[in-house]
PDB file of C-alpha atoms in Angstrom:
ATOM      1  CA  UNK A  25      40.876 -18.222  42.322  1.00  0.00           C
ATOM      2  CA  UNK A  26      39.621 -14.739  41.654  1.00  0.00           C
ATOM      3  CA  UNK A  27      40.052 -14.789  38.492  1.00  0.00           C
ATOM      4  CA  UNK A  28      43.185 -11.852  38.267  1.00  0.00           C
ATOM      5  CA  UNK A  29      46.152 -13.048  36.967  1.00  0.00           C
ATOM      6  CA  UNK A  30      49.537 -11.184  37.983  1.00  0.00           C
ATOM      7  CA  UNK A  31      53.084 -12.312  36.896  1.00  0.00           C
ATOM      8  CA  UNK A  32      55.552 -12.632  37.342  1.00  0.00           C
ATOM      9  CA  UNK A  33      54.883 -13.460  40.972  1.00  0.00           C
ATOM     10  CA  UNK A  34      58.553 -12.988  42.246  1.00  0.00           C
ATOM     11  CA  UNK A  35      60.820 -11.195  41.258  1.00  0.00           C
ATOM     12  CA  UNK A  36      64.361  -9.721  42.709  1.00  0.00           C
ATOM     13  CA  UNK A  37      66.314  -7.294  41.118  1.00  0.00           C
ATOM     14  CA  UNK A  38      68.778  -4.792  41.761  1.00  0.00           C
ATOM     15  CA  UNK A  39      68.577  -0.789  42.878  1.00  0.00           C
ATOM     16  CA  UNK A  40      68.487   1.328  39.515  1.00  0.00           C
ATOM     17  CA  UNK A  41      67.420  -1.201  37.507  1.00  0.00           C
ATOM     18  CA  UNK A  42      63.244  -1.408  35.772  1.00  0.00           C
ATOM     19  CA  UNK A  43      60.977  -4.055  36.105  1.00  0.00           C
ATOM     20  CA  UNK A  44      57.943  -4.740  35.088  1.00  0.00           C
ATOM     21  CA  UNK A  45      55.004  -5.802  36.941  1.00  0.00           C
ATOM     22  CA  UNK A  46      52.042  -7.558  34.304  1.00  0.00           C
ATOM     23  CA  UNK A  47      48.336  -8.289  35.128  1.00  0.00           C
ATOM     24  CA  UNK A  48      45.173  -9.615  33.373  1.00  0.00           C
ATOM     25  CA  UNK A  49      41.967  -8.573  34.698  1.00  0.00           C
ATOM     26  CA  UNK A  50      39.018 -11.150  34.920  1.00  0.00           C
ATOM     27  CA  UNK A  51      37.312 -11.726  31.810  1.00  0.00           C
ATOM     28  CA  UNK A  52      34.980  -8.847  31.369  1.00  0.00           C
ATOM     29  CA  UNK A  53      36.187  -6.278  34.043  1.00  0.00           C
ATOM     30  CA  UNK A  54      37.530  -3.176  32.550  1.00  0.00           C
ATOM     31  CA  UNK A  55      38.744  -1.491  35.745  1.00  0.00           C
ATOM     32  CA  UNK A  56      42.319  -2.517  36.784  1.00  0.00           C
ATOM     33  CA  UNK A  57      44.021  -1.102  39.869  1.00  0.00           C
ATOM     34  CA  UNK A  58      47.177  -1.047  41.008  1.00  0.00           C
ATOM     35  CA  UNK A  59      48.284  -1.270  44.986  1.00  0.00           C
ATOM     36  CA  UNK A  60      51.662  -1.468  47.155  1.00  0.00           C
ATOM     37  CA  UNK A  61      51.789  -2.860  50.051  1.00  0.00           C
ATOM     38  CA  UNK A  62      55.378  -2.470  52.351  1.00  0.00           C
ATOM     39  CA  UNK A  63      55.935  -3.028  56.077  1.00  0.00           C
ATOM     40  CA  UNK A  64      55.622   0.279  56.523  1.00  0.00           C
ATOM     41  CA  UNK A  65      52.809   2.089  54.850  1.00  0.00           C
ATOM     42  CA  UNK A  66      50.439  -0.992  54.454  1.00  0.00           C
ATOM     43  CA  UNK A  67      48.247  -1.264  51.396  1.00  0.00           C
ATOM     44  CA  UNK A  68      48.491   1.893  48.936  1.00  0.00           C
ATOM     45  CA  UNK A  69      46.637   2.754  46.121  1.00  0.00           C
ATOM     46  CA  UNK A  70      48.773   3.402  43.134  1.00  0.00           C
ATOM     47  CA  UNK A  71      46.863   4.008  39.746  1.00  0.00           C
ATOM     48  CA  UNK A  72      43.720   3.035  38.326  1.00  0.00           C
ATOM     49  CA  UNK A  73      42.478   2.498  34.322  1.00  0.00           C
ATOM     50  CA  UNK A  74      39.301   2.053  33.064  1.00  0.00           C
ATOM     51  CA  UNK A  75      39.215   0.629  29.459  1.00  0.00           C
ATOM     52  CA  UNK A  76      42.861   1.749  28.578  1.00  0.00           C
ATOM     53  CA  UNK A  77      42.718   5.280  30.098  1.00  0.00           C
ATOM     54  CA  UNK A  78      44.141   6.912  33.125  1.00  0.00           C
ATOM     55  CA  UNK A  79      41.027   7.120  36.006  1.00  0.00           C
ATOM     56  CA  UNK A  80      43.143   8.047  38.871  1.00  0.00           C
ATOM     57  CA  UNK A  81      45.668   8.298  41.039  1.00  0.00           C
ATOM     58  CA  UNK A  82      47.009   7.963  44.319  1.00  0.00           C
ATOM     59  CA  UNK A  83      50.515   7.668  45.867  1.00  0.00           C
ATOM     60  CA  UNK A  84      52.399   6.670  42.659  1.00  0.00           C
ATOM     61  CA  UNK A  85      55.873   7.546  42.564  1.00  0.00           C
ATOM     62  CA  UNK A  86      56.941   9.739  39.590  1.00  0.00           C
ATOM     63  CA  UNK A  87      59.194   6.372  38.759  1.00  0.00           C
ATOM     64  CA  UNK A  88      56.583   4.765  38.264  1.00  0.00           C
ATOM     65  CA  UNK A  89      54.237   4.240  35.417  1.00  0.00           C
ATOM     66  CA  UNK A  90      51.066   1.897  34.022  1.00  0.00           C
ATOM     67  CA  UNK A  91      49.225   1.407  31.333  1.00  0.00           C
ATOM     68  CA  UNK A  92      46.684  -0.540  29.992  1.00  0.00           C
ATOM     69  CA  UNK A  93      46.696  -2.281  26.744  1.00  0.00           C
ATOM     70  CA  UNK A  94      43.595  -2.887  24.024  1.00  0.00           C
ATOM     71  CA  UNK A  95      43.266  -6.408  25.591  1.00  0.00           C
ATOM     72  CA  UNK A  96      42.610  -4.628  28.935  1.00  0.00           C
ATOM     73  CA  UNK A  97      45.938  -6.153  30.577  1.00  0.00           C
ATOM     74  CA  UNK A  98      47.673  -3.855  32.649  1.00  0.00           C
ATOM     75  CA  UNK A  99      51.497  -3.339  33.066  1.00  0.00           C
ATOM     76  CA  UNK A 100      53.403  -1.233  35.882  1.00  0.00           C
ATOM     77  CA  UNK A 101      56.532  -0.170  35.203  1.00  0.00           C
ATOM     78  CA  UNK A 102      59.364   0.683  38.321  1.00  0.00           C
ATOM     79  CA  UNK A 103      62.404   2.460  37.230  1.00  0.00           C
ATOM     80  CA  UNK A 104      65.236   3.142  39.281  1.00  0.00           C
ATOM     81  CA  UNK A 105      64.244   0.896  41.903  1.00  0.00           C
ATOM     82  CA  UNK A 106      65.533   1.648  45.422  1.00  0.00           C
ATOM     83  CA  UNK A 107      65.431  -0.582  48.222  1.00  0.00           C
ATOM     84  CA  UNK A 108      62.572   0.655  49.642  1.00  0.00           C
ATOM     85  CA  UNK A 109      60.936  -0.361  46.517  1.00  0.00           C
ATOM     86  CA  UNK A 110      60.986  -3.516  47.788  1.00  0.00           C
ATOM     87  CA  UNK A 111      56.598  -4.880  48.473  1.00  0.00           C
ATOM     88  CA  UNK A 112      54.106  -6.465  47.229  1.00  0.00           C
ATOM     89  CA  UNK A 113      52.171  -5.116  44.204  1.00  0.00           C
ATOM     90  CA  UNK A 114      48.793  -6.072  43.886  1.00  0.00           C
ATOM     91  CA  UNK A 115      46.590  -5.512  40.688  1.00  0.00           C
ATOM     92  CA  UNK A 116      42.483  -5.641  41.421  1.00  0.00           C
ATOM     93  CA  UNK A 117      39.881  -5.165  38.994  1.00  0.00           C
ATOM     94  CA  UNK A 118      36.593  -4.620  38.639  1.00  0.00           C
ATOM     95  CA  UNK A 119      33.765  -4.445  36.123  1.00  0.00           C
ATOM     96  CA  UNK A 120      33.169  -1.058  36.052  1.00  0.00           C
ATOM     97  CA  UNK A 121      34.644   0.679  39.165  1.00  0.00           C
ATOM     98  CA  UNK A 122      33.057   2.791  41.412  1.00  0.00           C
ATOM     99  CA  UNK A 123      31.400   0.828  44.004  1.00  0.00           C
ATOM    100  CA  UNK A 124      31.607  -2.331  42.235  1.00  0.00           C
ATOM    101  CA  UNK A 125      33.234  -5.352  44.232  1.00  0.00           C
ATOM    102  CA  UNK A 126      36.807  -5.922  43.475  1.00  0.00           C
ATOM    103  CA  UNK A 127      38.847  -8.893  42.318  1.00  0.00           C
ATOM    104  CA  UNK A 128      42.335  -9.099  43.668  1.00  0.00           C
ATOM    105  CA  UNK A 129      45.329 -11.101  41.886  1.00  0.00           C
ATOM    106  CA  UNK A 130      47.588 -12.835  43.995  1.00  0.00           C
ATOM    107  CA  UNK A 131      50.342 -10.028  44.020  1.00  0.00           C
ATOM    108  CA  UNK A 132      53.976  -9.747  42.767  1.00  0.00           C
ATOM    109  CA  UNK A 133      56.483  -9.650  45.863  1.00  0.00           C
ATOM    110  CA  UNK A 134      59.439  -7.324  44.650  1.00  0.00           C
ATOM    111  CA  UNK A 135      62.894  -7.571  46.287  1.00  0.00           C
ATOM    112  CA  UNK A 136      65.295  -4.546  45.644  1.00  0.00           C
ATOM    113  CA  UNK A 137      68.868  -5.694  46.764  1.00  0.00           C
TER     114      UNK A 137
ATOM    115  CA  UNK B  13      46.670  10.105  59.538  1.00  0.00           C
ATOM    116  CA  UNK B  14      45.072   7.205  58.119  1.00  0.00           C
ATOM    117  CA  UNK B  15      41.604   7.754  57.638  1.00  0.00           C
ATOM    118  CA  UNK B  16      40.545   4.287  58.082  1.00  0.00           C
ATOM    119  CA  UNK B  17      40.715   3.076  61.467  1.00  0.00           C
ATOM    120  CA  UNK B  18      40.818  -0.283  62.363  1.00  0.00           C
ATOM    121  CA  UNK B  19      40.715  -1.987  65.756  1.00  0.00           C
ATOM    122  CA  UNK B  20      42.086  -4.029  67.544  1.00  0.00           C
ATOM    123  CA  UNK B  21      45.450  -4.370  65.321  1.00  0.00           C
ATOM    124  CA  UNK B  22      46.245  -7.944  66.636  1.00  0.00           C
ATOM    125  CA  UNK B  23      43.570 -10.443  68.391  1.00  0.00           C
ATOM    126  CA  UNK B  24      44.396 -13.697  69.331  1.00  0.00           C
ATOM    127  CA  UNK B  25      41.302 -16.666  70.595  1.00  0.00           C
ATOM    128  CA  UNK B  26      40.333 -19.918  71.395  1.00  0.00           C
ATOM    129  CA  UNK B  27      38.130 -22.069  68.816  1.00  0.00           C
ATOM    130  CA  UNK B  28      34.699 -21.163  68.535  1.00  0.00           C
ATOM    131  CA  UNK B  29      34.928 -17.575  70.081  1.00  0.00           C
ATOM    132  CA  UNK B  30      32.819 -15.648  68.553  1.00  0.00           C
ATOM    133  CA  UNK B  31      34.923 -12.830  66.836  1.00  0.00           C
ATOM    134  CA  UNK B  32      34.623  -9.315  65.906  1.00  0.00           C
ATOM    135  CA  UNK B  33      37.071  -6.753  63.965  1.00  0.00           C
ATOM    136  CA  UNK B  34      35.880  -3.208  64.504  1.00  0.00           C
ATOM    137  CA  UNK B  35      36.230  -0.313  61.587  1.00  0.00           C
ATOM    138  CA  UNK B  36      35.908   3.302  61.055  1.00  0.00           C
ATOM    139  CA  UNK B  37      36.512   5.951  58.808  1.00  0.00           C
ATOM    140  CA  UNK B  38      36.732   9.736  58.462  1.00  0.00           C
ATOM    141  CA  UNK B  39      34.751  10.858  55.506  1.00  0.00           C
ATOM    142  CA  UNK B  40      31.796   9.887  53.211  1.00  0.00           C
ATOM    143  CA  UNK B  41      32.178   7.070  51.521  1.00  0.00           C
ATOM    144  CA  UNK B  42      30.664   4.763  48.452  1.00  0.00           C
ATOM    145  CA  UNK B  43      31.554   1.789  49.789  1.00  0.00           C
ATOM    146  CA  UNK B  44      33.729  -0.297  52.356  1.00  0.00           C
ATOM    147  CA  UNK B  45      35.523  -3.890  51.277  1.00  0.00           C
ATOM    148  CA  UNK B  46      36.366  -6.491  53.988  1.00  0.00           C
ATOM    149  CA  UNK B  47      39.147  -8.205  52.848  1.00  0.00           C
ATOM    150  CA  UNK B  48      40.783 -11.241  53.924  1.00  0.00           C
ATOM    151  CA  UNK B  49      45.528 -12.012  53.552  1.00  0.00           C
ATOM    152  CA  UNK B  50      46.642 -15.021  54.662  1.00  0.00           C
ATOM    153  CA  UNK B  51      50.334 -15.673  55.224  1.00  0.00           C
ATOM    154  CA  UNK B  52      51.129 -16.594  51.580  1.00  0.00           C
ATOM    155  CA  UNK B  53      50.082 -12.521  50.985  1.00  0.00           C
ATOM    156  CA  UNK B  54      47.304 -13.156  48.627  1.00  0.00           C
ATOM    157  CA  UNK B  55      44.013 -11.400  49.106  1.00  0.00           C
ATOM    158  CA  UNK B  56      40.258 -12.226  48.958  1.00  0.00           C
ATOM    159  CA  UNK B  57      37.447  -9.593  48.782  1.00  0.00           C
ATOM    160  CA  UNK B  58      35.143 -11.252  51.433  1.00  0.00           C
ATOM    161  CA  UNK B  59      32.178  -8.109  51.137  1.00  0.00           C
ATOM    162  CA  UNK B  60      31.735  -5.182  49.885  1.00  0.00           C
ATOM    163  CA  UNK B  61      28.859  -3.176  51.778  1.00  0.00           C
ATOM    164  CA  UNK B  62      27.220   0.312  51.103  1.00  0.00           C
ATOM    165  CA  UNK B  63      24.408  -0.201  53.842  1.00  0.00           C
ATOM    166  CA  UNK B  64      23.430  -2.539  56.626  1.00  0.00           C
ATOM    167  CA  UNK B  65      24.396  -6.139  56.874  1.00  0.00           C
ATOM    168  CA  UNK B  66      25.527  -9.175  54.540  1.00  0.00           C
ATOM    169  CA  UNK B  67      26.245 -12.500  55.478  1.00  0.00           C
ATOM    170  CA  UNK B  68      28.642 -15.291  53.821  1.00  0.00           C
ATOM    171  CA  UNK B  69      28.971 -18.552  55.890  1.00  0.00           C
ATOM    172  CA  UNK B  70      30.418 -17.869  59.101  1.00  0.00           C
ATOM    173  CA  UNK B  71      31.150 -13.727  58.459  1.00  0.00           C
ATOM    174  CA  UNK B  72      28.723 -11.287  59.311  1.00  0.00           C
ATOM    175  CA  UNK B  73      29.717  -7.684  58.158  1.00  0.00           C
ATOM    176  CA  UNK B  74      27.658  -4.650  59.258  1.00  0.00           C
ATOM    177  CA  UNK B  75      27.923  -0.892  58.284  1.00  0.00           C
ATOM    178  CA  UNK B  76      26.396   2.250  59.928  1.00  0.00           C
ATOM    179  CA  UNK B  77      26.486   4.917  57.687  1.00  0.00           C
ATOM    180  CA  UNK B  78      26.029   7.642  59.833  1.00  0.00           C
ATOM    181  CA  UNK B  79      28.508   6.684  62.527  1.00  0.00           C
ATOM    182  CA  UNK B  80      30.661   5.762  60.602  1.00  0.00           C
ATOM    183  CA  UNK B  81      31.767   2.188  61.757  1.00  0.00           C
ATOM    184  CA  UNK B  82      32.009  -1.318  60.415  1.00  0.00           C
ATOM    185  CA  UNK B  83      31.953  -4.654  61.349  1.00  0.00           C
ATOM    186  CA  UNK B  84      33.336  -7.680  60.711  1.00  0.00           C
ATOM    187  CA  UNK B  85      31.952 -10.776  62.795  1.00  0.00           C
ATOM    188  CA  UNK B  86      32.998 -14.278  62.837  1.00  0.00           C
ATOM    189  CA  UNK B  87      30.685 -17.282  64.463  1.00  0.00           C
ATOM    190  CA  UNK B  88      32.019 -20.466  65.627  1.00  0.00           C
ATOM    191  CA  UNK B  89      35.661 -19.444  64.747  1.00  0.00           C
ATOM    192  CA  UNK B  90      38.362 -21.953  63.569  1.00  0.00           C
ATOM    193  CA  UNK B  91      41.823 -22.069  63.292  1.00  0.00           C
ATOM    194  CA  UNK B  92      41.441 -21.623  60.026  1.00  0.00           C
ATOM    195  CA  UNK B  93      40.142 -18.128  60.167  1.00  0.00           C
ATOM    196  CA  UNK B  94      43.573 -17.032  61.204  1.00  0.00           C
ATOM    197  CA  UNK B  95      44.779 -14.401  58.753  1.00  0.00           C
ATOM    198  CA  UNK B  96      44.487 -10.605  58.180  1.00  0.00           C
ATOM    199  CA  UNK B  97      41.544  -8.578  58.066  1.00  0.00           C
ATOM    200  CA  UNK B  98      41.355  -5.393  56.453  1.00  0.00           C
ATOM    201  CA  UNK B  99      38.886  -2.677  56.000  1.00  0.00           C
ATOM    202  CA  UNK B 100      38.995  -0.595  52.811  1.00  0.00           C
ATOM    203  CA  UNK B 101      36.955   2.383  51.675  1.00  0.00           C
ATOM    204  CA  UNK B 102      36.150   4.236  48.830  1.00  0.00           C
ATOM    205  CA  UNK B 103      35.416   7.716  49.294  1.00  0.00           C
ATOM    206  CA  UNK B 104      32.083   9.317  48.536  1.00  0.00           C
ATOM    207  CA  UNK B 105      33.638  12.480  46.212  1.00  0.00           C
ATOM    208  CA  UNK B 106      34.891  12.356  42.749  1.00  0.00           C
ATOM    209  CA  UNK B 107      38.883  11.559  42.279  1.00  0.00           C
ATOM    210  CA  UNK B 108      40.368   8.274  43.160  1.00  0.00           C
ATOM    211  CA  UNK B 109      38.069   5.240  42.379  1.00  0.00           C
ATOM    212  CA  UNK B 110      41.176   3.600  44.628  1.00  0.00           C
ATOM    213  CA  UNK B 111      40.483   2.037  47.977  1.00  0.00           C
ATOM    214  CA  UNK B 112      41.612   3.868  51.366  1.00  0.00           C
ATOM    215  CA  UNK B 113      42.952   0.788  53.112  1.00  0.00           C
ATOM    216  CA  UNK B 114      43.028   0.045  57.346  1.00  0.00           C
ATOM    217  CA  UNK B 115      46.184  -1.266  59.039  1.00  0.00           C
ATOM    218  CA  UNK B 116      44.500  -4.437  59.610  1.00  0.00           C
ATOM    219  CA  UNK B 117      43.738  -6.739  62.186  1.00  0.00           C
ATOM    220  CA  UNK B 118      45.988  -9.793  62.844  1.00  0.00           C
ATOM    221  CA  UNK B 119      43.633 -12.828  64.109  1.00  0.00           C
ATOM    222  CA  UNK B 120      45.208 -16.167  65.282  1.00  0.00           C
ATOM    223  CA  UNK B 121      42.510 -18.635  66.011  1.00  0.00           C
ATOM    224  CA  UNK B 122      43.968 -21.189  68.625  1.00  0.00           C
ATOM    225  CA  UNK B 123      42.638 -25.085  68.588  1.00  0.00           C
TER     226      UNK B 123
END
């Protein structure tokens, strides 16, 4: 158990409709990142926030949005989902980030139909 | 192109074959992350390594900096080993704290 919580951890849904992807970080780490993984790109990095602020990010689709709360849990929001939405979305985190290991949750697998 | 380069993308062996998953990347980095999927699709940080060599068990993982390559050895493998291995890294420059990931490598360990 890592320690990263992610929920819900299926979910199927219909294109053009939002979802909601939710993750809590292990106790102490202030770093939470967000990753896709698809059968055709592999793993992605999405977005990253580091005590409830924006840090980065990578291949995020406008569509797409995070944030992280006061508690340091993390949302990720998809709106109008298309079927190639469809992946698993991972949510890491880490103490600190930079080079400091990170701690992966056991993903959300998203079905667009 | 991907700038993390993994090889070989599927390996399959016998029991106790000594195993190893080969790595390499493009530009500077921090850091590079072995990481471990099994079928269910969850995934395990097994080591994150900035410089020479760590060991956990049965996994050795090695880095050369200045070629550029990684490592990822397993002793006395088991069927249990069977699962994906991926190499990440995180670049050296300012920007993304996110990891670059590697296509992964597909190991079946036979009985």
């Amino acid at each position: 158990d890592s320690g990263v919580t992610q929920t819900p951890k299926h979910l199927i849904t219909a294109t053009g409709q939002r979802v909601t992807l939710r993750c809590s970080p292990r106790s102490g780490d202030l770093s939470v990142y967000w990753y896709q993984q698809s059968l055709d790109q592999g793993l992605q990095f999405l977005i990253q926030y580091y005590n409830g602020e924006e840090r980065a990010k990578g291949n995020i689709l406008e569509r797409f949005s995070a944030q992280q709360f006061p508690d340091l849990h993390s949302e990720l929001n998809l709106s109008s989902l298309e079927l190639g939405d469809s992946a698993l979305y991972f949510c890491a985190s880490s103490v600190v980030g930079g080079s400091t290991e990170a701690f992966f949750g056991q993903g959300t697998r998203l079905t667009v139909v | 192109k991907n700038e993390v380069e993994q090889s070989p993308q599927n390996l399959t062996a016998q029991e106790g074959e000594f195993i190893t998953i080969n790595c390499s990347y493009s530009v500077g980095i921090s850091a590079l992350h072995w990481l471990q999927q099994h079928p269910g699709g969850g995934i395990v940080s097994l080591f994150m390594l900035s410089s020479g060599k760590k060991k956990h068990g049965r996994l050795i993982a090695t880095i050369n900096i200045q070629e550029k390559h990684s490592s990822l050895h397993i002793t006395a493998s088991h069927p249990r080993d069977s699962a994906v291995y991926i190499c990440a890294a995180k670049g050296s420059g300012g920007g993304a704290d996110g990891l670059t990931f590697g296509k992964g490598t597909h190991l079946i360990i036979q009985p």
